[in-house]
Short mmCIF file of C-alpha atoms in Angstrom, two decimals:
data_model
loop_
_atom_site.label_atom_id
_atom_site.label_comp_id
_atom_site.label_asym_id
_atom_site.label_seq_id
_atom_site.Cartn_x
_atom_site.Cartn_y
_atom_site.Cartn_z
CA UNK A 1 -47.20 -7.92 -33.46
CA UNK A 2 -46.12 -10.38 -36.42
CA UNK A 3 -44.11 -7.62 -37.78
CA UNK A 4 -42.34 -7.07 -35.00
CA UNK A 5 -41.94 -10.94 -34.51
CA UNK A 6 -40.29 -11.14 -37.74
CA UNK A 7 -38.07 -8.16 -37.42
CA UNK A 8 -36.99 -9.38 -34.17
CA UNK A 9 -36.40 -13.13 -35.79
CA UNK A 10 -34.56 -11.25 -38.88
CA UNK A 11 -32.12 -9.43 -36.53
CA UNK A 12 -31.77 -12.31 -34.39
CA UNK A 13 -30.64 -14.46 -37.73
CA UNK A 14 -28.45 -11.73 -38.79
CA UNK A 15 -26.85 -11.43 -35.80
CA UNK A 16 -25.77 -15.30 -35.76
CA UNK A 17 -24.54 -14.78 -38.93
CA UNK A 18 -22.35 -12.09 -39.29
CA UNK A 19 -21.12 -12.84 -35.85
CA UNK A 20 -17.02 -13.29 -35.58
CA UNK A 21 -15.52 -16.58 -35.61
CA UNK A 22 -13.97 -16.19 -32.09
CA UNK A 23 -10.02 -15.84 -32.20
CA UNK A 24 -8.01 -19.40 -31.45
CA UNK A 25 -4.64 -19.34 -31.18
CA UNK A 26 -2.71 -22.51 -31.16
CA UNK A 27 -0.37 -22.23 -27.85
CA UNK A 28 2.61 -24.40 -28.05
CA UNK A 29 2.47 -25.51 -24.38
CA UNK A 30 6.11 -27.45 -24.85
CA UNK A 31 7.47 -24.52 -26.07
CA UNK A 32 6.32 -22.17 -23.59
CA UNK A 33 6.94 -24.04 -20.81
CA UNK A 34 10.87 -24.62 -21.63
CA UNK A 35 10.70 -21.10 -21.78
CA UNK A 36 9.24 -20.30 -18.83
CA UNK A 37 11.96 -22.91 -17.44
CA UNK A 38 14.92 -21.30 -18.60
CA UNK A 39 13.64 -18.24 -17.14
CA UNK A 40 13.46 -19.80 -13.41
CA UNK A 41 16.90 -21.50 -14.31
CA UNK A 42 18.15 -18.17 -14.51
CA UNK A 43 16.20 -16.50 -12.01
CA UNK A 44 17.98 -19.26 -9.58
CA UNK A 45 21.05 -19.46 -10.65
CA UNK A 46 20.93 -15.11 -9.95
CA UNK A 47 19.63 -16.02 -6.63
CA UNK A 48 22.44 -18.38 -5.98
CA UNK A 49 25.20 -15.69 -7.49
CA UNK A 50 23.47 -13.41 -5.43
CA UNK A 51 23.34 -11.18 -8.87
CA UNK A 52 20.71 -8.60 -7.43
CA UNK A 53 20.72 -7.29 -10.90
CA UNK A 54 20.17 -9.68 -12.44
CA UNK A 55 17.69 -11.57 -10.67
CA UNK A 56 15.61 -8.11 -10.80
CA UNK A 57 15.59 -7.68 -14.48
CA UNK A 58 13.54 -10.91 -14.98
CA UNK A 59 10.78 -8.82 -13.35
CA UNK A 60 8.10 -6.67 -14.90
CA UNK A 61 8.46 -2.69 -13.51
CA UNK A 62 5.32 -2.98 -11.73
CA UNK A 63 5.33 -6.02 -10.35
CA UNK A 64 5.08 -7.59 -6.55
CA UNK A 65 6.78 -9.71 -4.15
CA UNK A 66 5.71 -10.88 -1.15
CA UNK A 67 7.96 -12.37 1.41
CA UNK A 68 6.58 -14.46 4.26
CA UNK A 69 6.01 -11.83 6.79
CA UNK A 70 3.12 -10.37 6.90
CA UNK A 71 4.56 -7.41 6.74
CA UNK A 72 6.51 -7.80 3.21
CA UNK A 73 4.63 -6.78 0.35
CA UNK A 74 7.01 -5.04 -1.85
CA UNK A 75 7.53 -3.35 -4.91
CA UNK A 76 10.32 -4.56 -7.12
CA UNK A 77 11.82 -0.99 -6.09
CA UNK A 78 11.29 -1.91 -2.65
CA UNK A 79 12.82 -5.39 -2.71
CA UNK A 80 15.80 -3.76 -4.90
CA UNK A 81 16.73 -1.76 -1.96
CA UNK A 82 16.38 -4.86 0.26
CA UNK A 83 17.99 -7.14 -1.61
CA UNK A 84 21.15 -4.40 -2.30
CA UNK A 85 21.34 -4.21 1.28
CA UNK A 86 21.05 -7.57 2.48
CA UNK A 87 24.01 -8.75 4.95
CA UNK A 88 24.22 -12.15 2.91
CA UNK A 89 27.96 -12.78 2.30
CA UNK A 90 26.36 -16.56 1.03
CA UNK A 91 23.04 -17.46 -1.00
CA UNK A 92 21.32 -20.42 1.24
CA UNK A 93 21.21 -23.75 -0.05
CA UNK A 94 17.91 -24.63 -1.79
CA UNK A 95 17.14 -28.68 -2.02
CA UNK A 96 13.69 -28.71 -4.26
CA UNK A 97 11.15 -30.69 -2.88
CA UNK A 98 9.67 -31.58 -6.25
CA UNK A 99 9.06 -31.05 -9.91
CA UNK A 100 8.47 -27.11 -10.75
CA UNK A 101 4.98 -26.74 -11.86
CA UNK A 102 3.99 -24.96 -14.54
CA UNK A 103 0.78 -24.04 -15.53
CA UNK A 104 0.20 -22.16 -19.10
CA UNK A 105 -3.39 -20.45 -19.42
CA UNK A 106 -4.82 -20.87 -22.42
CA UNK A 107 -4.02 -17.71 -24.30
CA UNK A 108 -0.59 -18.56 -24.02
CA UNK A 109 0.47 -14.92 -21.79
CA UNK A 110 0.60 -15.70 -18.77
CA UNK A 111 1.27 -18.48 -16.13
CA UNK A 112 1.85 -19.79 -12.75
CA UNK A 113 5.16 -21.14 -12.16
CA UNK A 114 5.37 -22.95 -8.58
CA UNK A 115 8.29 -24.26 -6.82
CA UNK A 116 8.69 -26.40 -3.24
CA UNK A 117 12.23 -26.48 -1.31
CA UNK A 118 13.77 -27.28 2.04
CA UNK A 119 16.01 -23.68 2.24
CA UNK A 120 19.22 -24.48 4.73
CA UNK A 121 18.06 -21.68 7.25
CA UNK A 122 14.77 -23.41 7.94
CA UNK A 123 15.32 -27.23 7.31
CA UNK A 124 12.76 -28.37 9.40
CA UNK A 125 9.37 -25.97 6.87
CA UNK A 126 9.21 -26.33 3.63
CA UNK A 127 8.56 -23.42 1.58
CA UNK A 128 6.83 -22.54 -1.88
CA UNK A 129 7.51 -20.13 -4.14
CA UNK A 130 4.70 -18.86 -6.77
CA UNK A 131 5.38 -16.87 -9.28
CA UNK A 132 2.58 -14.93 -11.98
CA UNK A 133 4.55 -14.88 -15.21
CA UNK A 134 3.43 -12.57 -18.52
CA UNK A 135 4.46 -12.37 -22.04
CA UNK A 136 6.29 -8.80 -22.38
CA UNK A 137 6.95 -8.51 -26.11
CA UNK A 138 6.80 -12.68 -26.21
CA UNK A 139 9.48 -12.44 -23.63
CA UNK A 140 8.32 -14.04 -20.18
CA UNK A 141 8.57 -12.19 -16.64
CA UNK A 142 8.08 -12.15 -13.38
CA UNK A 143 4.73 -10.26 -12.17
CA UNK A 144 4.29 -11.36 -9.03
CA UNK A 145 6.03 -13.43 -6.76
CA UNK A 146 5.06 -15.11 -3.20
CA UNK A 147 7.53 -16.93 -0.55
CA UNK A 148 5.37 -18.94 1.53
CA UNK A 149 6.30 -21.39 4.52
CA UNK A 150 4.23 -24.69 3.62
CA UNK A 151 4.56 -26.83 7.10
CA UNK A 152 2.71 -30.59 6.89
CA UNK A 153 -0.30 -30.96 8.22
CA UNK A 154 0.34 -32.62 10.50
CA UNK A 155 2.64 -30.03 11.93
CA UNK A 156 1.01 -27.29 12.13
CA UNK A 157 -0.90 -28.09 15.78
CA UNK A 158 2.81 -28.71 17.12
CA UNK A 159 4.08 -25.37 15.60
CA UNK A 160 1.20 -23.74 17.30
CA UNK A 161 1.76 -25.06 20.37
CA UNK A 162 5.69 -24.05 20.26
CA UNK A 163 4.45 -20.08 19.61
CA UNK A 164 2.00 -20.17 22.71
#
């Protein structure tokens, strides 16, 4: 029984060290986040040009958009073909609510970029816009997306009562 107490404290001693320093990487938080603000700069500015090419190659191949619909969950294949044959001869006029939020995890490869605007087709709901961003070789894009009506609280029992 002692042997096999000391074996077991040997291995156990061993084990803590040769054990790997666990990796740290120092993320530049500044730096990530102006980039991950020049990429929504441009992904609005695509939006506002209506450049459906554009705008679509700041997403990754697989990633997802959802609209808010219930029914729209698309592919960015999907919301290529929608977007290419939209009827808009105008982009809408977007009035942010707020500051973008950004928020970096801690590895530095991914983030959640958030944005709140009053969109000239629906001035009376706000909306929010999230978007899941990844480093592609250390270039930032779009994984996921998500258009969301945000009404205030205190509007919600009056927007129920309109749909009865």
């Amino acid at each position: 029984m002692r042997q096999l107490l000391a074996i077991t404290a040997l291995l156990l001693f061993a084990g803590f060290s040769l054990a790997q320093e666990p990796v740290t990487s120092s993320v530049d938080i500044k730096t990530e986040k102006d980039a991950l603000n020049k990429l929504m700069d441009k992904f609005n500015a695509a939006m506002e040009t209506l450049d459906v090419s554009t705008m679509l190659s700041f997403f990754t191949e697989d990633a997802r958009i959802y609209g808010t619909d219930p029914k729209e969950f698309w592919t960015k294949q999907e919301f290529s073909s929608l977007m290419e044959q939209g009827s808009h001869d105008s982009a809408p006029e977007i009035k942010p609510i707020n500051d973008r939020e950004i928020l970096i995890a801690p590895t530095g490869n991914s983030a959640i970029v958030v944005t709140q605007y009053v969109i000239s087709w629906s001035p009376n709901i706000p909306w929010r816009q999230v978007f899941y961003c990844v480093k592609v070789d250390d270039n930032w894009m779009i994984h996921f997306m998500n258009v969301a009506f945000i009404p205030k609280n205190e509007d919600i029992q009056k927007i129920n009562d309109a749909l009865i």
